[in-house]
Amino acid sequence: MVKPSQAYLDKLQQILTDCNYTIRYERGTFQSGWCLLEQKRIVVLNKFLDVEGRINTLSEIIPQVQVDFDKLTLESQKLYTEMMNKQTSLAF
């Protein structure tokens, strides 16, 4: 398990921005802390989440969105692959 930190949060956000998603932090009543507007490639997170909550939320979102692996930076590709492998191992 990775220790929640701003640096790790930045890496998760980079995966989405590499794929042309816009990340916005807004106030509102989000059922699970986030809202995804796929047609506009916008991810809206509850601005009141702490760093750990933001990391957990982005970790939920990233496997659900369309990611163009070739657009990712090398570091983002490595992190994305790790996340997807972890996701696959949890499914079994």
PDB file of C-alpha atoms in Angstrom:
ATOM      1  CA  MET A   1       0.000   0.000   0.000  1.00  0.00           C
ATOM      2  CA  VAL A   2       1.275   3.427  -0.925  1.00  0.00           C
ATOM      3  CA  LYS A   3       1.357   6.057   1.789  1.00  0.00           C
ATOM      4  CA  PRO A   4      -1.118   8.848   0.981  1.00  0.00           C
ATOM      5  CA  SER A   5       0.814  11.958  -0.020  1.00  0.00           C
ATOM      6  CA  GLN A   6       0.391  14.977  -2.242  1.00  0.00           C
ATOM      7  CA  ALA A   7       3.124  13.605  -4.538  1.00  0.00           C
ATOM      8  CA  TYR A   8       1.194  10.353  -5.091  1.00  0.00           C
ATOM      9  CA  LEU A   9      -2.027  12.315  -5.644  1.00  0.00           C
ATOM     10  CA  ASP A  10      -0.212  14.406  -8.266  1.00  0.00           C
ATOM     11  CA  LYS A  11       0.882  11.214 -10.059  1.00  0.00           C
ATOM     12  CA  LEU A  12      -2.705   9.920 -10.175  1.00  0.00           C
ATOM     13  CA  GLN A  13      -3.944  13.265 -11.467  1.00  0.00           C
ATOM     14  CA  GLN A  14      -1.225  13.173 -14.146  1.00  0.00           C
ATOM     15  CA  ILE A  15      -2.666   9.920 -15.558  1.00  0.00           C
ATOM     16  CA  LEU A  16      -5.981  11.662 -16.143  1.00  0.00           C
ATOM     17  CA  THR A  17      -4.491  14.871 -17.495  1.00  0.00           C
ATOM     18  CA  ASP A  18      -2.277  12.881 -19.899  1.00  0.00           C
ATOM     19  CA  CYS A  19      -5.521  11.460 -21.331  1.00  0.00           C
ATOM     20  CA  ASN A  20      -7.062  14.923 -21.731  1.00  0.00           C
ATOM     21  CA  TYR A  21      -9.334  14.734 -18.684  1.00  0.00           C
ATOM     22  CA  THR A  22      -9.910  17.893 -16.704  1.00  0.00           C
ATOM     23  CA  ILE A  23      -9.983  17.480 -12.933  1.00  0.00           C
ATOM     24  CA  ARG A  24     -12.108  19.940 -11.000  1.00  0.00           C
ATOM     25  CA  TYR A  25     -12.638  20.223  -7.264  1.00  0.00           C
ATOM     26  CA  GLU A  26     -16.106  21.529  -6.475  1.00  0.00           C
ATOM     27  CA  ARG A  27     -18.516  21.761  -3.568  1.00  0.00           C
ATOM     28  CA  GLY A  28     -21.610  19.647  -3.738  1.00  0.00           C
ATOM     29  CA  THR A  29     -23.358  16.558  -2.577  1.00  0.00           C
ATOM     30  CA  PHE A  30     -21.597  13.791  -4.419  1.00  0.00           C
ATOM     31  CA  GLN A  31     -22.809  10.364  -3.409  1.00  0.00           C
ATOM     32  CA  SER A  32     -19.362   8.782  -3.493  1.00  0.00           C
ATOM     33  CA  GLY A  33     -17.241  11.902  -3.576  1.00  0.00           C
ATOM     34  CA  TRP A  34     -16.965  12.235  -7.345  1.00  0.00           C
ATOM     35  CA  CYS A  35     -18.823  12.744 -10.599  1.00  0.00           C
ATOM     36  CA  LEU A  36     -17.605  11.806 -14.076  1.00  0.00           C
ATOM     37  CA  LEU A  37     -18.762  13.637 -17.176  1.00  0.00           C
ATOM     38  CA  GLU A  38     -17.379  11.257 -19.810  1.00  0.00           C
ATOM     39  CA  GLN A  39     -18.491  13.129 -22.913  1.00  0.00           C
ATOM     40  CA  LYS A  40     -16.581  16.224 -21.800  1.00  0.00           C
ATOM     41  CA  ARG A  41     -13.732  14.251 -20.147  1.00  0.00           C
ATOM     42  CA  ILE A  42     -14.210  16.054 -16.849  1.00  0.00           C
ATOM     43  CA  VAL A  43     -13.726  14.471 -13.438  1.00  0.00           C
ATOM     44  CA  VAL A  44     -15.343  16.426 -10.605  1.00  0.00           C
ATOM     45  CA  LEU A  45     -14.207  15.593  -7.090  1.00  0.00           C
ATOM     46  CA  ASN A  46     -15.610  16.829  -3.830  1.00  0.00           C
ATOM     47  CA  LYS A  47     -13.282  19.633  -2.761  1.00  0.00           C
ATOM     48  CA  PHE A  48     -13.723  18.741   0.904  1.00  0.00           C
ATOM     49  CA  LEU A  49     -12.013  15.345   0.548  1.00  0.00           C
ATOM     50  CA  ASP A  50      -8.634  15.106   2.235  1.00  0.00           C
ATOM     51  CA  VAL A  51      -5.561  13.850   0.335  1.00  0.00           C
ATOM     52  CA  GLU A  52      -6.244  10.219   1.245  1.00  0.00           C
ATOM     53  CA  GLY A  53      -9.875  10.543   0.149  1.00  0.00           C
ATOM     54  CA  ARG A  54      -8.795  12.097  -3.140  1.00  0.00           C
ATOM     55  CA  ILE A  55      -6.288   9.296  -3.739  1.00  0.00           C
ATOM     56  CA  ASN A  56      -8.889   6.625  -2.980  1.00  0.00           C
ATOM     57  CA  THR A  57     -11.405   8.324  -5.243  1.00  0.00           C
ATOM     58  CA  LEU A  58      -8.997   8.687  -8.166  1.00  0.00           C
ATOM     59  CA  SER A  59      -7.951   5.059  -7.655  1.00  0.00           C
ATOM     60  CA  GLU A  60     -11.616   4.124  -8.151  1.00  0.00           C
ATOM     61  CA  ILE A  61     -12.079   6.357 -11.172  1.00  0.00           C
ATOM     62  CA  ILE A  62      -8.971   5.618 -13.224  1.00  0.00           C
ATOM     63  CA  PRO A  63      -9.824   1.963 -14.013  1.00  0.00           C
ATOM     64  CA  GLN A  64     -13.291   3.097 -15.157  1.00  0.00           C
ATOM     65  CA  VAL A  65     -12.237   5.744 -17.664  1.00  0.00           C
ATOM     66  CA  GLN A  66     -10.873   5.324 -21.153  1.00  0.00           C
ATOM     67  CA  VAL A  67      -7.095   5.631 -20.906  1.00  0.00           C
ATOM     68  CA  ASP A  68      -4.928   5.929 -24.011  1.00  0.00           C
ATOM     69  CA  PHE A  69      -1.814   4.162 -22.740  1.00  0.00           C
ATOM     70  CA  ASP A  70       0.379   5.680 -25.479  1.00  0.00           C
ATOM     71  CA  LYS A  71      -0.446   9.222 -24.323  1.00  0.00           C
ATOM     72  CA  LEU A  72       0.825   8.545 -20.819  1.00  0.00           C
ATOM     73  CA  THR A  73       4.290   9.561 -19.705  1.00  0.00           C
ATOM     74  CA  LEU A  74       6.628   6.692 -18.852  1.00  0.00           C
ATOM     75  CA  GLU A  75       6.072   7.264 -15.126  1.00  0.00           C
ATOM     76  CA  SER A  76       2.291   7.373 -15.611  1.00  0.00           C
ATOM     77  CA  GLN A  77       2.409   4.181 -17.696  1.00  0.00           C
ATOM     78  CA  LYS A  78       4.218   2.381 -14.885  1.00  0.00           C
ATOM     79  CA  LEU A  79       1.740   3.578 -12.234  1.00  0.00           C
ATOM     80  CA  TYR A  80      -1.260   2.795 -14.454  1.00  0.00           C
ATOM     81  CA  THR A  81       0.048  -0.730 -15.123  1.00  0.00           C
ATOM     82  CA  GLU A  82       0.555  -1.296 -11.387  1.00  0.00           C
ATOM     83  CA  MET A  83      -2.985  -0.074 -10.679  1.00  0.00           C
ATOM     84  CA  MET A  84      -4.524  -2.298 -13.346  1.00  0.00           C
ATOM     85  CA  ASN A  85      -2.535  -5.339 -12.160  1.00  0.00           C
ATOM     86  CA  LYS A  86      -3.714  -4.713  -8.604  1.00  0.00           C
ATOM     87  CA  GLN A  87      -7.290  -4.324  -9.874  1.00  0.00           C
ATOM     88  CA  THR A  88      -7.034  -7.629 -11.771  1.00  0.00           C
ATOM     89  CA  SER A  89      -5.576  -9.489  -8.782  1.00  0.00           C
ATOM     90  CA  LEU A  90      -8.425  -8.237  -6.574  1.00  0.00           C
ATOM     91  CA  ALA A  91     -10.958  -9.647  -9.039  1.00  0.00           C
ATOM     92  CA  PHE A  92      -9.742 -13.195  -8.421  1.00  0.00           C
TER      93      PHE A  92
END
